[in-house]
CSV table of N, CA and C in Angstrom, one decimal:
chain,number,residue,atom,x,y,z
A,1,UNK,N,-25.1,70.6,15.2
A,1,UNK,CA,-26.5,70.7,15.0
A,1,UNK,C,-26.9,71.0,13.6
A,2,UNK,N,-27.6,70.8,13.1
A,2,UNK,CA,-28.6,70.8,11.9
A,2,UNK,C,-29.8,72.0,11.6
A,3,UNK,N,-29.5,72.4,10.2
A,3,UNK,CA,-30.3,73.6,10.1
A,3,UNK,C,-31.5,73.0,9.9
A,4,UNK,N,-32.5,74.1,9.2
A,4,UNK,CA,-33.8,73.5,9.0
A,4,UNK,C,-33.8,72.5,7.4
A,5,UNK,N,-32.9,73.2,7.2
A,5,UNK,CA,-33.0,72.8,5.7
A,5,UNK,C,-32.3,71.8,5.1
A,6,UNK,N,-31.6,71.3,6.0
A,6,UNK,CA,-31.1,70.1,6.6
A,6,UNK,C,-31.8,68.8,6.8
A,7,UNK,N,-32.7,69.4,7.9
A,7,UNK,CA,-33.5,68.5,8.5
A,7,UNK,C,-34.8,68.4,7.7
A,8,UNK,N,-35.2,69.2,7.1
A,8,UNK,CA,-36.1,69.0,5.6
A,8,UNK,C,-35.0,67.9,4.9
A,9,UNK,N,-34.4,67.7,4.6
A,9,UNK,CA,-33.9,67.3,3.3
A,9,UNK,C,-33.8,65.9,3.9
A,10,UNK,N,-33.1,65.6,5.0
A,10,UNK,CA,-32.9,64.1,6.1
A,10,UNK,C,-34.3,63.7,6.5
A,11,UNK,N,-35.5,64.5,6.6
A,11,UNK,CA,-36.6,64.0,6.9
A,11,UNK,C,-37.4,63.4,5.5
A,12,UNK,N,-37.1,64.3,4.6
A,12,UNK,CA,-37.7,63.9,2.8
A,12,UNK,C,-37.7,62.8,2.4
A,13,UNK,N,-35.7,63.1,2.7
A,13,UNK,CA,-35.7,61.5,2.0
A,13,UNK,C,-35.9,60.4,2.6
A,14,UNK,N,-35.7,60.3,4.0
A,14,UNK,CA,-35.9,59.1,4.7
A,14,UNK,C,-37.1,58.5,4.3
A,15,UNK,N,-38.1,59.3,4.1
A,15,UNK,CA,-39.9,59.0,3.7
A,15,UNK,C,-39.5,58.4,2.2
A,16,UNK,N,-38.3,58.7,1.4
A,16,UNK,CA,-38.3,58.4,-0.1
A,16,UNK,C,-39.4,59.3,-0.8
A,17,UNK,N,-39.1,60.7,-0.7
A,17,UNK,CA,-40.1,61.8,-0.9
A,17,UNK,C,-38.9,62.6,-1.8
A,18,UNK,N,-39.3,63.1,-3.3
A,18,UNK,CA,-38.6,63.7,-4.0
A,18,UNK,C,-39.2,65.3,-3.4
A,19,UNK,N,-38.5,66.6,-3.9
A,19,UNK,CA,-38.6,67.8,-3.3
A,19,UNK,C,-40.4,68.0,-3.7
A,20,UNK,N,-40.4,67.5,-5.2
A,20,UNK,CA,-41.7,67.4,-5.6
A,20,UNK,C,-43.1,67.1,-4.8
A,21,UNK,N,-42.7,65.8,-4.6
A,21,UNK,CA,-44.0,65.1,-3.8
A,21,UNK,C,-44.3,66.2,-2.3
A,22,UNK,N,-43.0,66.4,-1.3
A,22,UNK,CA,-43.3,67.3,-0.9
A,22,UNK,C,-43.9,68.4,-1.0
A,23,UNK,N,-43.7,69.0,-1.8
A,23,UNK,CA,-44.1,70.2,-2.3
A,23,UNK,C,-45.7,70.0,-2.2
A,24,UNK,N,-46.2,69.5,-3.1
A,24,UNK,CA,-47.4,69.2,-3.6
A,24,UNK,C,-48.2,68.5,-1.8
A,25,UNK,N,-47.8,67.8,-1.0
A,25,UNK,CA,-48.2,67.7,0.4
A,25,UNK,C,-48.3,69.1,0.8
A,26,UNK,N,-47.4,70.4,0.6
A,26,UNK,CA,-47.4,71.1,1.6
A,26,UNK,C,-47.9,72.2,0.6
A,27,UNK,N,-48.5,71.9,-0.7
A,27,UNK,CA,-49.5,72.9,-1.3
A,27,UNK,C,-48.6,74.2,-1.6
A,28,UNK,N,-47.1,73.8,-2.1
A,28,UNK,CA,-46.2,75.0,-2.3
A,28,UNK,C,-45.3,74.4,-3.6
A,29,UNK,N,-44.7,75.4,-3.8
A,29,UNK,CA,-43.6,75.0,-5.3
A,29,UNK,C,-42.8,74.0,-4.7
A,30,UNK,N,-41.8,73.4,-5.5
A,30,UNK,CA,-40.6,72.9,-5.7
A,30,UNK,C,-39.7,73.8,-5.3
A,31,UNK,N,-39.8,74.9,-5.8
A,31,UNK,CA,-38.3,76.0,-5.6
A,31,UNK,C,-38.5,75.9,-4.4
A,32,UNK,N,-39.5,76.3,-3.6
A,32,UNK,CA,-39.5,76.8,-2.4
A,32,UNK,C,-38.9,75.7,-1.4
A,33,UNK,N,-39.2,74.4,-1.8
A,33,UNK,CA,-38.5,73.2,-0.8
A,33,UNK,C,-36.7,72.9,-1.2
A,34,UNK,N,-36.5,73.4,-2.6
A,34,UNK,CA,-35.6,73.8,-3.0
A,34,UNK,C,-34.5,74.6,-2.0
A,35,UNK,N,-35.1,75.8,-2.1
A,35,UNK,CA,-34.6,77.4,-1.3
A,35,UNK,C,-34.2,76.4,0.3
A,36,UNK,N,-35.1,76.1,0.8
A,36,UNK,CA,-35.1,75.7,2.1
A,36,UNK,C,-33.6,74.7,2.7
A,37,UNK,N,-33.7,73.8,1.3
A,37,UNK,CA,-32.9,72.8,1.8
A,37,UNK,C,-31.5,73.4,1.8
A,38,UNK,N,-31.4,73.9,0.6
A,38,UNK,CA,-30.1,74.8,0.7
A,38,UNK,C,-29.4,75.9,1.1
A,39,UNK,N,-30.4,76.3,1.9
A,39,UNK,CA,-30.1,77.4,3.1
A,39,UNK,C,-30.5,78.5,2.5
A,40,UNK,N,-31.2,78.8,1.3
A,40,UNK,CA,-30.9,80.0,0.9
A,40,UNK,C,-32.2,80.8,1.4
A,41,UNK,N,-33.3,80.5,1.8
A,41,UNK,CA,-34.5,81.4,2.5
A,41,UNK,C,-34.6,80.1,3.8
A,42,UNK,N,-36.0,80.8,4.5
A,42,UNK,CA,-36.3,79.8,5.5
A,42,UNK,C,-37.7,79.8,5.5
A,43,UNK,N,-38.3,78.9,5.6
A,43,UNK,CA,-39.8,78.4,5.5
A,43,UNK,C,-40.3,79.3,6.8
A,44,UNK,N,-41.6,79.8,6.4
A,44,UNK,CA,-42.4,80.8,7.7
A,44,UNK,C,-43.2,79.5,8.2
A,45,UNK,N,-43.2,80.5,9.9
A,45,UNK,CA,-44.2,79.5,10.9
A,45,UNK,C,-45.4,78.7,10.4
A,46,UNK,N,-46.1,79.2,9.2
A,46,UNK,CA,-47.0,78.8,8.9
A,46,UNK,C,-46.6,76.9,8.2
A,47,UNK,N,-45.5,77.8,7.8
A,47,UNK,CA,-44.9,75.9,6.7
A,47,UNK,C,-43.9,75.4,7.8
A,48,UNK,N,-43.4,75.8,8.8
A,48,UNK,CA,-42.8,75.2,9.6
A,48,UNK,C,-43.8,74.3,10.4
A,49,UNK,N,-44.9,75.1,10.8
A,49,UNK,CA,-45.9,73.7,11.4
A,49,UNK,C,-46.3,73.0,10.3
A,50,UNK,N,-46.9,72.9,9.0
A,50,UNK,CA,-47.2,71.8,8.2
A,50,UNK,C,-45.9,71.1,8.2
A,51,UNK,N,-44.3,71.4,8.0
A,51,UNK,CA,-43.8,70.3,8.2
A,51,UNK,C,-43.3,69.4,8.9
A,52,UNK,N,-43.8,70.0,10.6
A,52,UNK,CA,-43.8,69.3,11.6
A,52,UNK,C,-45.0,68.1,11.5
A,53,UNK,N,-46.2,68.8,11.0
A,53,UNK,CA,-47.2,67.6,11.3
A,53,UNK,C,-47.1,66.8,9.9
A,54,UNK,N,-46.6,67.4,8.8
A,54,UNK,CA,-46.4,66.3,7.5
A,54,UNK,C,-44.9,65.3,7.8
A,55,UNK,N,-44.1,65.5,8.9
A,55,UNK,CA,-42.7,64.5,9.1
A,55,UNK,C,-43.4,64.3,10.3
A,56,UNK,N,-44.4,64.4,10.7
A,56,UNK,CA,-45.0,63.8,12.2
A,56,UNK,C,-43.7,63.6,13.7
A,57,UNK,N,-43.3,64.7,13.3
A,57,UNK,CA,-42.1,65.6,14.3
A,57,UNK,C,-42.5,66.8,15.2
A,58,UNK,N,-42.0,67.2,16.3
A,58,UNK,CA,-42.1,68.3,16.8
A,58,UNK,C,-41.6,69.6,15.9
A,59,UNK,N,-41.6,70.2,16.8
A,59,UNK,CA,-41.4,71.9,15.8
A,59,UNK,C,-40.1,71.9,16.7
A,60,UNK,N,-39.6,71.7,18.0
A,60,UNK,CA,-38.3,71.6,18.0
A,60,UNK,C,-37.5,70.9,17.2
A,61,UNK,N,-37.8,69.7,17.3
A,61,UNK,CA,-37.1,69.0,15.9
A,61,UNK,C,-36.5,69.5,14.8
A,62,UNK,N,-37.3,70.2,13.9
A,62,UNK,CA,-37.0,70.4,13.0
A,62,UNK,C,-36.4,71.7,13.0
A,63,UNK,N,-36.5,72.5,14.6
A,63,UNK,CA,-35.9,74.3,14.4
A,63,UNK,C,-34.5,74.2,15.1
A,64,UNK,N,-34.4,72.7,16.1
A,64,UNK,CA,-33.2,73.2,16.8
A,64,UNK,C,-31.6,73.4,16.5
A,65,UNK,N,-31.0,74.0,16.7
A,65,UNK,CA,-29.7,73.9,15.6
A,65,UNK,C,-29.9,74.9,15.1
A,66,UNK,N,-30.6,75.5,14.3
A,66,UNK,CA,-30.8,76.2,13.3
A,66,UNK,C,-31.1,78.0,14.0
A,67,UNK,N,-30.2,78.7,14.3
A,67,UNK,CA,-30.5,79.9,15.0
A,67,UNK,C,-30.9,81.2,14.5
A,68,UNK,N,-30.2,80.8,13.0
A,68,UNK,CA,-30.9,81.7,11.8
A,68,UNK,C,-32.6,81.6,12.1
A,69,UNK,N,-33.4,80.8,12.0
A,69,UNK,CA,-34.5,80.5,11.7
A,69,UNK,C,-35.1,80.9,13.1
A,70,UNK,N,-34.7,80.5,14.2
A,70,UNK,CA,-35.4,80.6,15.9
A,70,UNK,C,-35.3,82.1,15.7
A,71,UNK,N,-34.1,82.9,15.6
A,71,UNK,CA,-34.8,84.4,15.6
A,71,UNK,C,-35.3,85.1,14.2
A,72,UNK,N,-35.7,84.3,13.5
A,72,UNK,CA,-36.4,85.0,12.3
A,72,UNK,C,-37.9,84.9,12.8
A,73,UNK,N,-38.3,83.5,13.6
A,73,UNK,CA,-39.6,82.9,14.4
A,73,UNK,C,-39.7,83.9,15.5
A,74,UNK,N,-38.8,84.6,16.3
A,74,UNK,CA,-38.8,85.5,17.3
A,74,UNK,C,-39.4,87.0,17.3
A,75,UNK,N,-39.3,86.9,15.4
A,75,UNK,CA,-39.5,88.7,15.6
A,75,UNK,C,-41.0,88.5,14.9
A,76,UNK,N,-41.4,89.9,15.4
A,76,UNK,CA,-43.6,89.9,15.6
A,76,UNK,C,-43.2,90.2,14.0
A,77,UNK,N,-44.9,89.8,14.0
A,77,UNK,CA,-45.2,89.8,12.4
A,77,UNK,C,-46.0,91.7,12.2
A,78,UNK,N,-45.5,92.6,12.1
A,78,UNK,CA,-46.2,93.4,11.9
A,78,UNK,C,-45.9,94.5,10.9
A,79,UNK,N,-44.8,94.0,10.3
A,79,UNK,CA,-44.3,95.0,8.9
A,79,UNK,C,-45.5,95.2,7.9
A,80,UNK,N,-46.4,94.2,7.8
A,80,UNK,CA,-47.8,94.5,6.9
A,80,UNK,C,-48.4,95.2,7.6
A,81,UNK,N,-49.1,95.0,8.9
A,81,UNK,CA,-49.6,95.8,9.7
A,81,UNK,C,-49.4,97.7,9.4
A,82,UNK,N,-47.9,97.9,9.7
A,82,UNK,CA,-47.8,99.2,9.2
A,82,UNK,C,-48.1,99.8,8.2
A,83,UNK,N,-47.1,98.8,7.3
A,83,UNK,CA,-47.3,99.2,5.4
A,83,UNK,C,-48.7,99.1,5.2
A,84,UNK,N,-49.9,98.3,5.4
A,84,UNK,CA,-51.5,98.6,5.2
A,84,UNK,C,-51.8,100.2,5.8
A,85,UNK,N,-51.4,100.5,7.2
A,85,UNK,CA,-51.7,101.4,7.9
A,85,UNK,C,-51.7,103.1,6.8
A,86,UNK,N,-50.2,102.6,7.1
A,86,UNK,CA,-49.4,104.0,6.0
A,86,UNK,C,-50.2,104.4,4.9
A,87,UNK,N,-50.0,103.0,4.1
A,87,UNK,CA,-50.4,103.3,2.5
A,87,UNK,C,-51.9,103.7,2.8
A,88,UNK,N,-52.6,103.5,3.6
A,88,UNK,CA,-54.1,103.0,3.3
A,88,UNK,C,-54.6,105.1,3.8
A,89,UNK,N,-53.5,105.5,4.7
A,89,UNK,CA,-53.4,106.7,4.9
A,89,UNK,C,-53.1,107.9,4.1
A,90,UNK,N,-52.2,107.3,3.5
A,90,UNK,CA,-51.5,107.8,2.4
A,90,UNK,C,-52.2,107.6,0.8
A,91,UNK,N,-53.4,107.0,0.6
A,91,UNK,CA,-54.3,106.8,-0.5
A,91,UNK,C,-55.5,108.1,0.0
A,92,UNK,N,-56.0,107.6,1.0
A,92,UNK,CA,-56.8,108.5,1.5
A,92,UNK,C,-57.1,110.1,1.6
A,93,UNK,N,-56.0,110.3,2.5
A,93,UNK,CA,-55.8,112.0,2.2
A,93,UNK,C,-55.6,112.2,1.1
A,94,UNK,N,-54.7,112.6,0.0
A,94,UNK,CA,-55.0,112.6,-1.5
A,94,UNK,C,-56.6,112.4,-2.1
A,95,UNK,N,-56.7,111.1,-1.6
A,95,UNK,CA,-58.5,110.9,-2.2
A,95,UNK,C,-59.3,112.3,-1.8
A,96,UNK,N,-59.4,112.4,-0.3
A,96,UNK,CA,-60.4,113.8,0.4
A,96,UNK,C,-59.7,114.9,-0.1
A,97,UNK,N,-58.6,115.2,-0.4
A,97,UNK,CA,-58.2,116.4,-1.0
A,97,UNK,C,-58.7,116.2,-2.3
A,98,UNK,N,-58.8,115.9,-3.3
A,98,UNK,CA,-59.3,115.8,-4.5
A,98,UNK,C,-60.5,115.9,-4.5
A,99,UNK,N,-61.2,115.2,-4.0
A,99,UNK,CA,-63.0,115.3,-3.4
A,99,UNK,C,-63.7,116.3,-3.3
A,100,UNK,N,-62.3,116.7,-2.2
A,100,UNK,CA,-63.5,117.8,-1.6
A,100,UNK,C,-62.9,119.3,-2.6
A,101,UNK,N,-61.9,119.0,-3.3
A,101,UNK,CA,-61.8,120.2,-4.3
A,101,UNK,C,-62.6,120.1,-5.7
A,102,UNK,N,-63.6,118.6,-5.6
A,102,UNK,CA,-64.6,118.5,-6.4
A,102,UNK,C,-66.2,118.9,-6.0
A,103,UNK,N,-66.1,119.7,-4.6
A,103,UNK,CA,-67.0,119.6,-4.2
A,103,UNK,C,-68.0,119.0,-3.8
A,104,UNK,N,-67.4,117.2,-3.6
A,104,UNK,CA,-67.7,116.6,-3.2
A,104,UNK,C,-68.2,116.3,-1.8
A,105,UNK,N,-69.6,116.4,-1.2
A,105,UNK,CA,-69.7,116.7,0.7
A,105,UNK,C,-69.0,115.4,1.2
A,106,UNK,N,-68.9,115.6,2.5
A,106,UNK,CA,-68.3,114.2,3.2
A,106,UNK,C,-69.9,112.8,3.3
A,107,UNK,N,-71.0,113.8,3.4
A,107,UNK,CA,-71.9,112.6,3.6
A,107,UNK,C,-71.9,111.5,2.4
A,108,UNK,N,-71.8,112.8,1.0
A,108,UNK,CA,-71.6,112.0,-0.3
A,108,UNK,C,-71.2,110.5,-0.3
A,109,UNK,N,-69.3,111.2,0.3
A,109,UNK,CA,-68.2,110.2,0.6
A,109,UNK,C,-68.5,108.8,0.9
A,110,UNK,N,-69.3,109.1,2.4
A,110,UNK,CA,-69.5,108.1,3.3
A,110,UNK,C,-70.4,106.9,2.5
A,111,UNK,N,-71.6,108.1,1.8
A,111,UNK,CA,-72.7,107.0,1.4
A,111,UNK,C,-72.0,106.2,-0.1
A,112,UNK,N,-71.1,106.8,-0.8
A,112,UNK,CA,-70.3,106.6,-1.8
A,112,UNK,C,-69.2,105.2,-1.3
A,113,UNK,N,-68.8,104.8,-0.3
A,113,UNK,CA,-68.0,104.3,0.4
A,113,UNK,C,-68.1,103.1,1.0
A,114,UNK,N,-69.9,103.2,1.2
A,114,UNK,CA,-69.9,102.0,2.2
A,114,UNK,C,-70.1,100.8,1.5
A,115,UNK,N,-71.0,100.7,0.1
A,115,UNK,CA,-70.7,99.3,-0.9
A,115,UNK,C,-69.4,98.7,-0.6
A,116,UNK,N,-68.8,99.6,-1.4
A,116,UNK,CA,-67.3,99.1,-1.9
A,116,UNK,C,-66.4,98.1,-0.7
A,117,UNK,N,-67.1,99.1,0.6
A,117,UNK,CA,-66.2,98.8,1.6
A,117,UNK,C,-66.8,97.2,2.4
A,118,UNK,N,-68.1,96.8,2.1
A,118,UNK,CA,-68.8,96.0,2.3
A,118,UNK,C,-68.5,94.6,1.7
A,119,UNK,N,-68.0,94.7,0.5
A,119,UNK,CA,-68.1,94.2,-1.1
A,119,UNK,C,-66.4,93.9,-0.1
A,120,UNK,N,-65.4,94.6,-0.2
A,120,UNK,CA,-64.4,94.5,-0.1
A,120,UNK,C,-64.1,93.6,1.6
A,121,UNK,N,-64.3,93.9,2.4
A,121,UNK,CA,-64.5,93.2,3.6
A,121,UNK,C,-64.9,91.6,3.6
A,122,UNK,N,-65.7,91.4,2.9
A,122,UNK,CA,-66.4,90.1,2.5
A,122,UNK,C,-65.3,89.2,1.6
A,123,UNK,N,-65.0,89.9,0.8
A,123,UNK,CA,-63.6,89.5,-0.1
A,123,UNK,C,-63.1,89.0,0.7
A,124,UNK,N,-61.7,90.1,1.6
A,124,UNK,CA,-61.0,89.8,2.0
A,124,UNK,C,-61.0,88.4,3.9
A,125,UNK,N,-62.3,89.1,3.8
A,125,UNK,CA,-63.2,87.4,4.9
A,125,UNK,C,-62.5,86.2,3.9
A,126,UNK,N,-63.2,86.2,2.9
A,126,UNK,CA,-63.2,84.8,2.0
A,126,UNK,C,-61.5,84.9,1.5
A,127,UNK,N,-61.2,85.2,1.1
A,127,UNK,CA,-59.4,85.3,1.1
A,127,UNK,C,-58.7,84.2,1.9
A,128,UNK,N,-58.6,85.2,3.2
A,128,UNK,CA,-57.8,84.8,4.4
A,128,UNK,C,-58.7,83.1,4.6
A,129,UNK,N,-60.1,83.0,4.5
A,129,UNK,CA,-60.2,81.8,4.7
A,129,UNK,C,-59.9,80.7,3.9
A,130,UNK,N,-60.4,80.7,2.4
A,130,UNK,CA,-59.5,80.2,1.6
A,130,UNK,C,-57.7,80.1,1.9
A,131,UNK,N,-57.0,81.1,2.6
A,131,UNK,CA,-55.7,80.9,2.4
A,131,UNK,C,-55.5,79.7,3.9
A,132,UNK,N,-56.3,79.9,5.1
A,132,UNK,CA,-56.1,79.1,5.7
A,132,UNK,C,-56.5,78.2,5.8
A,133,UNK,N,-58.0,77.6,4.9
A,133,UNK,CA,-58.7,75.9,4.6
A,133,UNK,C,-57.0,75.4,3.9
A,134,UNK,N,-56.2,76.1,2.9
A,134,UNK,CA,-55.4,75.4,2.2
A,134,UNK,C,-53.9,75.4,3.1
A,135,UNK,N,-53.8,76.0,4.1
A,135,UNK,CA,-52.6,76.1,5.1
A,135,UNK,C,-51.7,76.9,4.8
A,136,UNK,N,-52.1,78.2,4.3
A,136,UNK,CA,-50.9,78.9,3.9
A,136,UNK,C,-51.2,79.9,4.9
A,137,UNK,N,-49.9,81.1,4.7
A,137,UNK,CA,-50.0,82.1,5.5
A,137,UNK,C,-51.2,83.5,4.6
A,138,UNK,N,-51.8,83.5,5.5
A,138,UNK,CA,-52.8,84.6,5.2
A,138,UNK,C,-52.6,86.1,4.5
A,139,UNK,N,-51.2,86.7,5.0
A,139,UNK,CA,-51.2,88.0,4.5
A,139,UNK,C,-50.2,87.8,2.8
A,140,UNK,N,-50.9,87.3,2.2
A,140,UNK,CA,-50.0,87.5,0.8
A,140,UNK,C,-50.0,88.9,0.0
A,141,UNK,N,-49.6,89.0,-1.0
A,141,UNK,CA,-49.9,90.7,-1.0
A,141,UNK,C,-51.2,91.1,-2.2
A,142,UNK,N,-51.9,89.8,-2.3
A,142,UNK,CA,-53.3,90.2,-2.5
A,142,UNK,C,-54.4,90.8,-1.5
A,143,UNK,N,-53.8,89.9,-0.7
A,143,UNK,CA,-55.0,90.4,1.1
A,143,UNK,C,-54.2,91.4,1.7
A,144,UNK,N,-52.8,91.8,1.6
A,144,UNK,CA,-52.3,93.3,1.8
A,144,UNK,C,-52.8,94.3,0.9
A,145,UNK,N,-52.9,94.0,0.1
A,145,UNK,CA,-53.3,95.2,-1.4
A,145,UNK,C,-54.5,95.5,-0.9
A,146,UNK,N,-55.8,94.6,-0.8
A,146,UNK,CA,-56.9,94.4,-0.3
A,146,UNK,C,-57.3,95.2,0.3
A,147,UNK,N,-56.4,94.9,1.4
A,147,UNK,CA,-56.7,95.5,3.5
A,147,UNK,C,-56.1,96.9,3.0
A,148,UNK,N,-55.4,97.7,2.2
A,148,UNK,CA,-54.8,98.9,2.2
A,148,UNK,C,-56.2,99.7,1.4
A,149,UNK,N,-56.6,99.0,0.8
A,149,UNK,CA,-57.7,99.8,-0.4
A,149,UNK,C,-59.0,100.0,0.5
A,150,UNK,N,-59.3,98.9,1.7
A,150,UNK,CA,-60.4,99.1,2.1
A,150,UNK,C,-60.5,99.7,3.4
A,151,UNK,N,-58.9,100.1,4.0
A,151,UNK,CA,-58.6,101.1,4.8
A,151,UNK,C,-58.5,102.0,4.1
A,152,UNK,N,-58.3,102.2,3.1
A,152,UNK,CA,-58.5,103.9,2.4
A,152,UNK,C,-59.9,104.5,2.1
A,153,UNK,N,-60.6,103.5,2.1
A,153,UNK,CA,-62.1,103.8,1.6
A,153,UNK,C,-62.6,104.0,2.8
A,154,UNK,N,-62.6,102.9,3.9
A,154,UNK,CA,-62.8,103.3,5.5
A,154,UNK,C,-62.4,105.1,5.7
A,155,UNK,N,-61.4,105.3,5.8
A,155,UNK,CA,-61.0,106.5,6.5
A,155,UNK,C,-61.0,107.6,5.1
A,156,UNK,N,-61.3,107.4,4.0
A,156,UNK,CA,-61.6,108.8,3.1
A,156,UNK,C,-62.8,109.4,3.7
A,157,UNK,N,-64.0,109.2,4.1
A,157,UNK,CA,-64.4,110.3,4.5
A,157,UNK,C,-64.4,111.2,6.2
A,158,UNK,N,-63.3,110.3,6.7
A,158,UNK,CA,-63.1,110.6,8.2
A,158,UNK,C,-61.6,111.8,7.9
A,159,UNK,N,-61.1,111.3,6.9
A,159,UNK,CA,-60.0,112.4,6.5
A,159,UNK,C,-60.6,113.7,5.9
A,160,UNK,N,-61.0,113.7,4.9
A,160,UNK,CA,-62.1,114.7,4.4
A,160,UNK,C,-62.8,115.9,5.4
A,161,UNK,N,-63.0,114.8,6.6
A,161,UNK,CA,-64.0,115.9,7.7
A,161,UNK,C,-63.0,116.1,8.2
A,162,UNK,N,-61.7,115.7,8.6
A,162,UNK,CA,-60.7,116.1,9.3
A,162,UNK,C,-60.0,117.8,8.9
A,163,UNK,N,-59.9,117.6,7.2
A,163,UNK,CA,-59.7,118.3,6.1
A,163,UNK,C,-60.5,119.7,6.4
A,164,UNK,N,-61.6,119.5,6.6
A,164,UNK,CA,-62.4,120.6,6.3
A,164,UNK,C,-62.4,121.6,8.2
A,165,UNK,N,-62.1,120.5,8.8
A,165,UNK,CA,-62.2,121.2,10.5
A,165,UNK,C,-60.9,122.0,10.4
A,166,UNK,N,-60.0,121.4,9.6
A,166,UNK,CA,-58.4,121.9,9.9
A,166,UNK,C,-58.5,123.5,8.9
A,167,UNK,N,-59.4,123.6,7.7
A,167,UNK,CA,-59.4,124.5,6.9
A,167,UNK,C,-60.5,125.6,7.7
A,168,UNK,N,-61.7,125.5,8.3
A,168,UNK,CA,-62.1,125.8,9.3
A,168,UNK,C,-61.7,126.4,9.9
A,169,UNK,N,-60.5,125.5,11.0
A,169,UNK,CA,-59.7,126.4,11.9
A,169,UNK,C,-58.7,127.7,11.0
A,170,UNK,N,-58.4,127.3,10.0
A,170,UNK,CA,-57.7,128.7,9.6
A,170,UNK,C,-58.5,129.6,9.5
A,171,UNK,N,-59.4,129.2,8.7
A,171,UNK,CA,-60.2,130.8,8.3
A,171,UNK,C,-60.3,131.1,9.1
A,172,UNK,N,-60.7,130.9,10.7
A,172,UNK,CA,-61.6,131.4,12.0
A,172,UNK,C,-59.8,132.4,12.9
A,173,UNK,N,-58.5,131.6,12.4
A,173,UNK,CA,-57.3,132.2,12.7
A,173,UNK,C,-57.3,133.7,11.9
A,174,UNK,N,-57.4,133.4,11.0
A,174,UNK,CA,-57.2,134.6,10.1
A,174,UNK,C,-57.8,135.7,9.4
């Protein structure tokens, strides 16, 4: 059986398509058709369908054989998912502790908050659409960086009040 990068390279040439020309069809580098053919990364689901419908092949076709790649396609996509989560948590608290040792109120926060977060949502709308009019995968680590800054802004003033109920409860302990 035949890897993918294999069947990239047997499907290329048969078309009489340099790594180039491909490339430029599938709106990505050279290296990257490069990397593929020679085994050394493997193209994500997103470039695996454009080059099922750019060699006008099924997506079996071009994955069978290749078992590295079927369970790389197996496992959920949610390592950004977290890392936005974390970080965007991990910006935050810091932010409301600083804040609010500026005396900063939480309504401040909120009203201080919601532009940015407005402004930034819209962005990241136009991002992900741009990334998929052009067929690429959406979470690159501009729209991660993005999605982490405007989860921090989201939840700084929900941390903040958090901050203040937890400081609250001590005094009322002690």
């Amino acid at each position: 059986m035949l890897t993918i990068g294999e069947q990239i390279k047997i499907q290329r040439e048969s078309r009489g398509w340099s790594q180039q020309v491909l490339a430029e069809r599938l709106k990505i580098s050279r290296q990257s058709i490069s990397t593929w053919e020679q085994g050394t990364t493997l193209p994500s689901f997103a470039n695996v369908l454009l080059l099922s419908d750019t060699f006008n092949v099924t997506i079996d076709e071009l994955i069978r054989g290749d078992d590295r790649l079927v369970k790389t396609l197996k496992r959920p996509v949610t390592a950004p998912l977290g890392l936005i989560a974390v970080c965007g948590l991990g910006i935050a608290i810091p932010l409301a502790i600083g804040m609010l040792s500026l005396g900063v109120s939480v309504a401040t926060m909120t009203d201080w908050v919601q532009t940015p977060v407005l402004v930034g949502v819209l962005v990241l709308m136009g991002l992900i659409y741009r990334q998929q009019r052009q067929r690429s995968a959406p979470l690159t680590r501009v729209v991660i960086g993005l999605a982490i800054v405007i989860l921090a802004l989201l939840l700084l003033p929900q941390m903040a009040d958090v901050l203040i109920g937890f400081g609250d409860g001590l005094r009322t302990q002690g």
